[in-house]
Amino acid sequence: MAEDQYTFQDPTKRFPSISPPEEQDQPEPGLDEWLNPHTDRGQDSYRGTGRLEGRRALITGADSGIGAAVAISFARESADVALSYLPVEEEDARDIVKIIEESGRKAVALPGDISDASKAKEMVAKAVEGLGGLDILVNNAGKQISCERLEDLSDEQFDETMKTNVYAMFWITKSALPHMEAGSSIINTTSIQAYKPSPDKIDYATTKAAINNFSKGLAQQLAPRGIRVNTVAPGPFWTPLQVSDGQPKEKLPQFGKSTPLGRAGQPTELGPAYVFLASPESSYVVGETLNVNGGQPTP
Ligand code: NAD
Ligand code: MG
C-alpha cells in the first residue's frame, strides 16, 4: 500500500532535512514550479476519508505552498474548492486545478490582486457564484519580504504587506459572511512570527499578530451565529515565499533545521490542521491558534 498521512512513521524522518541552495531567487510571488527542492503538497500522498463531504471552500493563495496543500487536502476530503491567486501564478494554479479535478471535485480558478479592495470583493462574489455557496473560508494569501533595517523598509512595502495580509482578510471575510450559514468555518493563516518576530520581518510579523488578534475577537463575535473562526500558525515551511525575498539568502540552507524536529515542514503536513478546523468534528474549537511548527514552544 502506498504511504499516506496515516502511515506510522518517525516525524523527524517523514521528509528529508532539506538544505535549499542559496543561489536561487524568484521575483515575488515566486512559483512552486521553479523551487529547488520541490515541495510536497500531498498530491501523491494525501488520502481523504470524506471529512468535508459536499462542502464549498474558498482558499486564498491556493496556487502554491501551504494554500495549495490545503486545497488538495480539502478536495481529497470531498470539498469543492475556489482558488484565489495572482494572475502571474497561473502556471502553479493550473497544476492544483488539475489535481482537484482528478480528485473528482470542482475547482473554481480566481486570478486577481486581493490587495485591491474592489478586486477582493469581486473575487468573493465569483467564488460564491462558481461554488453555488460558501461554507469554508481560508484566508491564507500573504506577503513576506525580509528587510534588515527599519530605515530601509519602504513605506510602499509596509503598506503592501498590510494590505495583502490584513486588509484583504478583512475585505474578503466581510464579503463572504453574508453567504455563510451556521456550521461554516473561517480559518486564517497566522505564523509563529505573531509572537516570535524575527528582526528582519518587522512589517510581516506585525500583520501575523494582527491576524491572530482579529481572529480571536471575530471568533467570539461569530460563535453565537454558529460560525467558527480559528487560525493555524505554521513554523518554517518550505514554499516559494521563502525564495522570493522572504528570507535572507544566506539563511536558506539552514531553513527549518533549528526546530526540535530538525527539519523544515512540507506544506502537506499542514493539510490535516486545516481539515480539522474546517470540519464539524472541531465543533467546540473556537478562537484557537493551532501551532504546526516542528516543536517550537508557543505562548
Ligand atoms: P506561497 O508563496 O506559496 O503563498 C502565498 C500566496 O499568497 C501566493 O501564492 C499568492 O497567490 C498569494 N498572494 C500574495 N499576494 C497576493 C495578492 N496581492 N493577491 C492575491 N494573492 C496574493 O507561500 P506560503 O508560505 O505557502 O504562504 C501562505 C501563507 O502561510 C502566508 O500567509 C504566509 O504568511 C503563511 N506562513 C508561511 C510560513 C512558511 O514558513 N512558509 C510560515 C508561517 C506562515
Ligand atoms: Mg504562489
Short mmCIF file of C-alpha atoms and ligand atoms in Angstrom, two decimals:
data_model
loop_
_atom_site.label_atom_id
_atom_site.label_comp_id
_atom_site.label_asym_id
_atom_site.label_seq_id
_atom_site.Cartn_x
_atom_site.Cartn_y
_atom_site.Cartn_z
CA MET A 1 0.00 0.00 0.00
CA ALA A 2 1.29 3.49 -0.85
CA GLU A 3 2.31 5.75 2.04
CA ASP A 4 -0.17 8.43 3.14
CA GLN A 5 -0.57 10.79 6.11
CA TYR A 6 -1.75 7.87 8.27
CA THR A 7 1.34 5.73 7.76
CA PHE A 8 3.09 5.14 11.12
CA GLN A 9 6.48 6.80 10.92
CA ASP A 10 9.17 8.86 12.65
CA PRO A 11 8.26 12.58 12.19
CA THR A 12 11.95 13.54 12.11
CA LYS A 13 12.31 11.37 9.01
CA ARG A 14 8.94 11.68 7.28
CA PHE A 15 10.57 14.22 4.97
CA PRO A 16 14.27 14.85 4.39
CA SER A 17 16.04 17.68 6.22
CA ILE A 18 16.45 19.90 3.14
CA SER A 19 19.33 22.35 2.54
CA PRO A 20 17.96 24.65 -0.15
CA PRO A 21 20.75 26.25 -2.22
CA GLU A 22 21.10 29.96 -1.51
CA GLU A 23 21.70 30.69 -5.20
CA GLN A 24 18.03 30.82 -6.01
CA ASP A 25 15.93 33.88 -6.41
CA GLN A 26 12.48 34.35 -7.81
CA PRO A 27 10.60 37.56 -8.37
CA GLU A 28 7.68 37.92 -5.99
CA PRO A 29 5.39 35.99 -5.59
CA GLY A 30 7.53 33.01 -6.71
CA LEU A 31 6.42 29.74 -8.26
CA ASP A 32 6.39 26.21 -6.84
CA GLU A 33 7.30 25.16 -10.37
CA TRP A 34 10.83 26.65 -10.03
CA LEU A 35 11.52 25.90 -6.38
CA ASN A 36 14.65 23.91 -5.52
CA PRO A 37 13.98 21.41 -3.99
CA HIS A 38 10.33 20.96 -4.92
CA THR A 39 7.71 20.88 -2.18
CA ASP A 40 5.38 18.12 -1.11
CA ARG A 41 1.79 19.38 -1.22
CA GLY A 42 0.30 15.93 -0.75
CA GLN A 43 -0.50 15.44 -4.39
CA ASP A 44 0.74 11.83 -4.26
CA SER A 45 0.03 11.01 -0.63
CA TYR A 46 -2.96 12.80 0.96
CA ARG A 47 -5.77 10.28 1.41
CA GLY A 48 -9.24 11.63 2.10
CA THR A 49 -11.88 9.93 4.18
CA GLY A 50 -14.91 12.15 3.40
CA ARG A 51 -14.37 14.62 6.24
CA LEU A 52 -15.61 17.61 4.14
CA GLU A 53 -18.21 15.86 2.01
CA GLY A 54 -20.03 18.36 -0.22
CA ARG A 55 -18.51 21.47 1.40
CA ARG A 56 -17.66 24.58 -0.64
CA ALA A 57 -14.36 26.24 0.23
CA LEU A 58 -12.62 29.44 -0.84
CA ILE A 59 -8.86 29.45 -0.26
CA THR A 60 -6.63 32.46 -0.98
CA GLY A 61 -3.06 31.87 -2.13
CA ALA A 62 -4.17 28.38 -3.18
CA ASP A 63 -1.86 28.05 -6.19
CA SER A 64 1.27 27.16 -4.24
CA GLY A 65 2.80 26.26 -0.91
CA ILE A 66 0.50 25.95 2.10
CA GLY A 67 -2.66 27.09 0.28
CA ALA A 68 -2.11 24.51 -2.46
CA ALA A 69 -1.65 21.75 0.12
CA VAL A 70 -4.86 22.86 1.85
CA ALA A 71 -6.70 22.90 -1.49
CA ILE A 72 -5.55 19.36 -2.27
CA SER A 73 -6.47 18.12 1.22
CA PHE A 74 -9.94 19.70 1.01
CA ALA A 75 -10.60 18.22 -2.45
CA ARG A 76 -9.47 14.77 -1.28
CA GLU A 77 -11.87 15.17 1.68
CA SER A 78 -14.63 15.69 -0.93
CA ALA A 79 -14.99 19.50 -0.92
CA ASP A 80 -15.26 21.77 -3.97
CA VAL A 81 -12.61 24.47 -3.97
CA ALA A 82 -12.31 28.04 -5.27
CA LEU A 83 -8.66 29.11 -5.60
CA SER A 84 -7.58 32.76 -5.34
CA TYR A 85 -4.08 33.70 -6.58
CA LEU A 86 -2.20 36.35 -8.54
CA PRO A 87 -2.51 36.28 -12.34
CA VAL A 88 1.27 35.66 -12.73
CA GLU A 89 0.81 32.38 -10.83
CA GLU A 90 -1.43 30.83 -13.48
CA GLU A 91 1.05 28.01 -14.11
CA ASP A 92 1.06 26.86 -10.47
CA ALA A 93 -2.70 27.34 -10.20
CA ARG A 94 -3.33 25.16 -13.24
CA ASP A 95 -1.47 22.26 -11.58
CA ILE A 96 -3.67 22.49 -8.49
CA VAL A 97 -6.89 22.83 -10.51
CA LYS A 98 -5.91 19.64 -12.33
CA ILE A 99 -5.25 17.76 -9.07
CA ILE A 100 -8.61 18.90 -7.62
CA GLU A 101 -10.46 17.80 -10.75
CA GLU A 102 -8.63 14.48 -10.81
CA SER A 103 -9.81 14.04 -7.21
CA GLY A 104 -13.35 14.24 -8.59
CA ARG A 105 -14.17 17.71 -7.26
CA LYS A 106 -14.96 21.11 -8.74
CA ALA A 107 -12.23 23.77 -8.94
CA VAL A 108 -13.01 27.46 -9.50
CA ALA A 109 -9.92 29.48 -10.54
CA LEU A 110 -9.94 33.12 -9.41
CA PRO A 111 -6.85 35.08 -10.52
CA GLY A 112 -6.69 38.65 -9.18
CA ASP A 113 -4.87 41.01 -6.82
CA ILE A 114 -6.68 40.90 -3.46
CA SER A 115 -4.67 43.85 -2.08
CA ASP A 116 -7.17 45.91 -4.08
CA ALA A 117 -10.48 46.19 -2.21
CA SER A 118 -12.77 46.06 -5.23
CA LYS A 119 -10.94 43.05 -6.71
CA ALA A 120 -11.01 41.21 -3.37
CA LYS A 121 -14.77 41.71 -3.07
CA GLU A 122 -15.36 40.76 -6.70
CA MET A 123 -13.30 37.61 -6.14
CA VAL A 124 -15.58 36.51 -3.28
CA ALA A 125 -18.69 37.08 -5.40
CA LYS A 126 -17.20 34.92 -8.17
CA ALA A 127 -16.30 32.18 -5.67
CA VAL A 128 -19.85 32.10 -4.30
CA GLU A 129 -21.26 32.01 -7.81
CA GLY A 130 -18.87 29.30 -9.02
CA LEU A 131 -19.32 27.09 -5.96
CA GLY A 132 -23.06 27.73 -5.51
CA GLY A 133 -22.49 28.97 -1.94
CA LEU A 134 -19.75 29.06 0.67
CA ASP A 135 -19.14 27.03 3.87
CA ILE A 136 -15.40 27.37 4.39
CA LEU A 137 -13.13 30.42 4.01
CA VAL A 138 -9.36 30.11 4.33
CA ASN A 139 -7.54 33.47 4.35
CA ASN A 140 -4.05 32.26 3.52
CA ALA A 141 -2.54 34.65 0.94
CA GLY A 142 0.42 36.52 2.31
CA LYS A 143 3.32 38.80 1.52
CA GLN A 144 6.67 38.44 3.29
CA ILE A 145 9.74 40.43 2.28
CA SER A 146 12.79 40.33 4.52
CA CYS A 147 14.38 43.69 5.36
CA GLU A 148 17.30 44.02 7.81
CA ARG A 149 16.99 47.71 8.73
CA LEU A 150 13.85 49.68 9.52
CA GLU A 151 15.38 52.68 7.69
CA ASP A 152 15.35 50.57 4.51
CA LEU A 153 11.78 49.35 4.93
CA SER A 154 9.91 51.40 2.34
CA ASP A 155 6.54 52.96 3.03
CA GLU A 156 5.30 51.09 -0.05
CA GLN A 157 6.39 47.70 1.27
CA PHE A 158 4.88 48.36 4.70
CA ASP A 159 1.62 49.39 3.05
CA GLU A 160 1.52 46.43 0.62
CA THR A 161 2.24 43.91 3.38
CA MET A 162 -0.59 45.36 5.49
CA LYS A 163 -2.97 45.42 2.52
CA THR A 164 -2.25 41.85 1.44
CA ASN A 165 -2.13 40.22 4.86
CA VAL A 166 -4.60 42.23 6.93
CA TYR A 167 -6.89 44.42 4.79
CA ALA A 168 -7.57 41.66 2.24
CA MET A 169 -8.52 39.28 5.07
CA PHE A 170 -10.93 41.93 6.37
CA TRP A 171 -12.47 42.69 2.94
CA ILE A 172 -12.79 39.02 1.99
CA THR A 173 -14.24 37.91 5.32
CA LYS A 174 -16.73 40.79 5.31
CA SER A 175 -17.85 39.94 1.77
CA ALA A 176 -18.04 36.21 2.48
CA LEU A 177 -20.03 36.40 5.72
CA PRO A 178 -23.46 37.13 4.21
CA HIS A 179 -23.12 33.83 2.32
CA MET A 180 -22.02 31.69 5.28
CA GLU A 181 -24.61 29.83 7.32
CA ALA A 182 -24.36 28.34 10.80
CA GLY A 183 -21.88 25.45 10.63
CA SER A 184 -19.47 27.38 8.41
CA SER A 185 -15.83 27.79 9.28
CA ILE A 186 -13.26 30.55 8.77
CA ILE A 187 -9.58 29.74 9.08
CA ASN A 188 -6.84 32.37 8.91
CA THR A 189 -3.16 31.64 8.40
CA THR A 190 -1.06 33.40 11.00
CA SER A 191 2.53 32.39 11.93
CA ILE A 192 4.92 31.71 14.76
CA GLN A 193 6.09 35.22 13.79
CA ALA A 194 2.96 36.53 15.55
CA TYR A 195 4.67 36.01 18.90
CA LYS A 196 8.30 35.30 17.98
CA PRO A 197 9.09 38.04 15.44
CA SER A 198 12.36 37.84 13.51
CA PRO A 199 14.30 41.14 13.43
CA ASP A 200 14.21 41.20 9.61
CA LYS A 201 10.42 40.70 9.35
CA ILE A 202 9.01 43.70 11.24
CA ASP A 203 6.14 44.50 8.87
CA TYR A 204 5.26 40.87 8.19
CA ALA A 205 5.33 39.75 11.82
CA THR A 206 3.14 42.72 12.76
CA THR A 207 0.49 41.53 10.30
CA LYS A 208 0.62 37.99 11.68
CA ALA A 209 -0.01 39.26 15.22
CA ALA A 210 -2.90 41.31 13.84
CA ILE A 211 -4.37 38.23 12.11
CA ASN A 212 -4.23 36.26 15.35
CA ASN A 213 -5.91 39.06 17.29
CA PHE A 214 -8.54 39.76 14.61
CA SER A 215 -9.41 36.06 14.58
CA LYS A 216 -9.77 35.73 18.35
CA GLY A 217 -12.05 38.74 18.51
CA LEU A 218 -14.12 37.74 15.50
CA ALA A 219 -14.41 34.18 16.81
CA GLN A 220 -16.30 35.49 19.83
CA GLN A 221 -18.48 37.74 17.68
CA LEU A 222 -19.48 34.96 15.27
CA ALA A 223 -19.74 32.00 17.66
CA PRO A 224 -23.36 32.81 18.62
CA ARG A 225 -24.19 32.72 14.90
CA GLY A 226 -22.70 29.22 14.64
CA ILE A 227 -19.72 30.30 12.54
CA ARG A 228 -16.36 29.24 13.92
CA VAL A 229 -13.16 31.25 13.42
CA ASN A 230 -9.73 29.74 14.11
CA THR A 231 -6.16 30.18 12.95
CA VAL A 232 -3.25 27.97 12.01
CA ALA A 233 0.23 29.19 12.96
CA PRO A 234 2.87 27.46 10.82
CA GLY A 235 6.56 27.38 11.69
CA PRO A 236 9.14 27.13 8.87
CA PHE A 237 7.54 25.55 5.79
CA TRP A 238 9.34 25.22 2.51
CA THR A 239 7.36 27.31 -0.04
CA PRO A 240 8.04 29.82 -2.87
CA LEU A 241 7.56 32.73 -0.47
CA GLN A 242 10.95 31.88 1.09
CA VAL A 243 12.97 32.38 -2.11
CA SER A 244 11.17 35.49 -3.37
CA ASP A 245 12.98 37.62 -0.74
CA GLY A 246 11.02 36.12 2.17
CA GLN A 247 14.34 35.12 3.79
CA PRO A 248 17.89 36.48 3.63
CA LYS A 249 19.57 34.22 1.02
CA GLU A 250 22.35 33.03 3.36
CA LYS A 251 19.71 31.55 5.66
CA LEU A 252 18.16 29.27 3.02
CA PRO A 253 20.47 26.25 3.51
CA GLN A 254 19.66 26.18 7.24
CA PHE A 255 15.93 26.79 6.77
CA GLY A 256 13.93 24.92 9.43
CA LYS A 257 16.90 22.99 10.83
CA SER A 258 16.80 24.68 14.24
CA THR A 259 13.34 23.31 15.09
CA PRO A 260 13.16 20.42 17.58
CA LEU A 261 12.23 18.10 14.68
CA GLY A 262 15.39 19.29 12.92
CA ARG A 263 13.87 19.96 9.53
CA ALA A 264 11.59 22.33 7.64
CA GLY A 265 7.95 21.35 7.27
CA GLN A 266 6.46 20.32 3.94
CA PRO A 267 3.14 22.02 3.03
CA THR A 268 1.21 18.75 3.08
CA GLU A 269 1.91 18.45 6.81
CA LEU A 270 -0.46 21.40 7.31
CA GLY A 271 -3.39 19.90 5.40
CA PRO A 272 -4.83 17.92 8.35
CA ALA A 273 -4.76 21.01 10.63
CA TYR A 274 -6.96 22.99 8.22
CA VAL A 275 -9.20 19.97 7.56
CA PHE A 276 -9.74 19.54 11.31
CA LEU A 277 -10.70 23.20 11.80
CA ALA A 278 -12.90 23.22 8.68
CA SER A 279 -14.81 20.09 9.64
CA PRO A 280 -17.74 19.91 12.09
CA GLU A 281 -15.62 17.45 14.14
CA SER A 282 -13.99 20.55 15.70
CA SER A 283 -17.40 21.99 16.69
CA TYR A 284 -16.21 23.20 20.15
CA VAL A 285 -12.90 24.64 18.89
CA VAL A 286 -13.34 28.40 18.53
CA GLY A 287 -10.76 31.20 18.52
CA GLU A 288 -7.93 28.67 18.68
CA THR A 289 -4.44 29.07 17.23
CA LEU A 290 -3.29 25.66 16.07
CA ASN A 291 0.51 25.69 16.03
CA VAL A 292 2.16 23.45 13.46
CA ASN A 293 5.78 24.36 13.85
CA GLY A 294 8.06 21.40 14.41
CA GLY A 295 8.05 21.70 18.18
CA GLN A 296 8.86 25.33 18.98
CA PRO A 297 7.31 26.47 22.28
CA THR A 298 4.46 28.97 21.96
CA PRO A 299 2.54 31.14 24.41
P1 NAD B 1 3.25 30.96 -1.08
O1 NAD B 1 4.06 31.96 -1.79
O2 NAD B 1 3.12 29.64 -1.71
O3 NAD B 1 1.78 31.51 -0.84
C1 NAD B 1 1.46 32.85 -0.68
C2 NAD B 1 0.39 33.16 -1.71
O4 NAD B 1 -0.19 34.43 -1.41
C3 NAD B 1 0.88 33.27 -3.14
O5 NAD B 1 0.87 32.02 -3.78
C4 NAD B 1 -0.12 34.23 -3.76
O6 NAD B 1 -1.07 33.52 -4.51
C5 NAD B 1 -0.81 34.86 -2.58
N1 NAD B 1 -0.75 36.32 -2.68
C6 NAD B 1 0.24 37.14 -2.28
N2 NAD B 1 -0.08 38.40 -2.57
C7 NAD B 1 -1.30 38.38 -3.17
C8 NAD B 1 -2.15 39.37 -3.72
N3 NAD B 1 -1.82 40.67 -3.68
N4 NAD B 1 -3.31 38.98 -4.30
C9 NAD B 1 -3.64 37.66 -4.35
N5 NAD B 1 -2.89 36.68 -3.83
C10 NAD B 1 -1.73 37.04 -3.26
O7 NAD B 1 3.85 30.84 0.39
P2 NAD B 1 3.29 30.12 1.71
O8 NAD B 1 4.47 30.03 2.59
O9 NAD B 1 2.53 28.93 1.38
O10 NAD B 1 2.35 31.23 2.32
C11 NAD B 1 0.99 31.01 2.66
C12 NAD B 1 0.67 31.66 3.98
O11 NAD B 1 1.37 30.99 5.00
C13 NAD B 1 1.07 33.13 4.08
O12 NAD B 1 0.04 33.85 4.75
C14 NAD B 1 2.29 33.09 4.96
O13 NAD B 1 2.44 34.27 5.69
C15 NAD B 1 1.95 31.93 5.88
N6 NAD B 1 3.07 31.33 6.58
C16 NAD B 1 4.05 30.70 5.89
C17 NAD B 1 5.09 30.13 6.59
C18 NAD B 1 6.20 29.40 5.89
O14 NAD B 1 7.18 29.05 6.54
N7 NAD B 1 6.12 29.15 4.61
C19 NAD B 1 5.13 30.20 7.99
C20 NAD B 1 4.11 30.85 8.66
C21 NAD B 1 3.08 31.41 7.94
MG MG B 2 2.06 31.15 -5.29
#
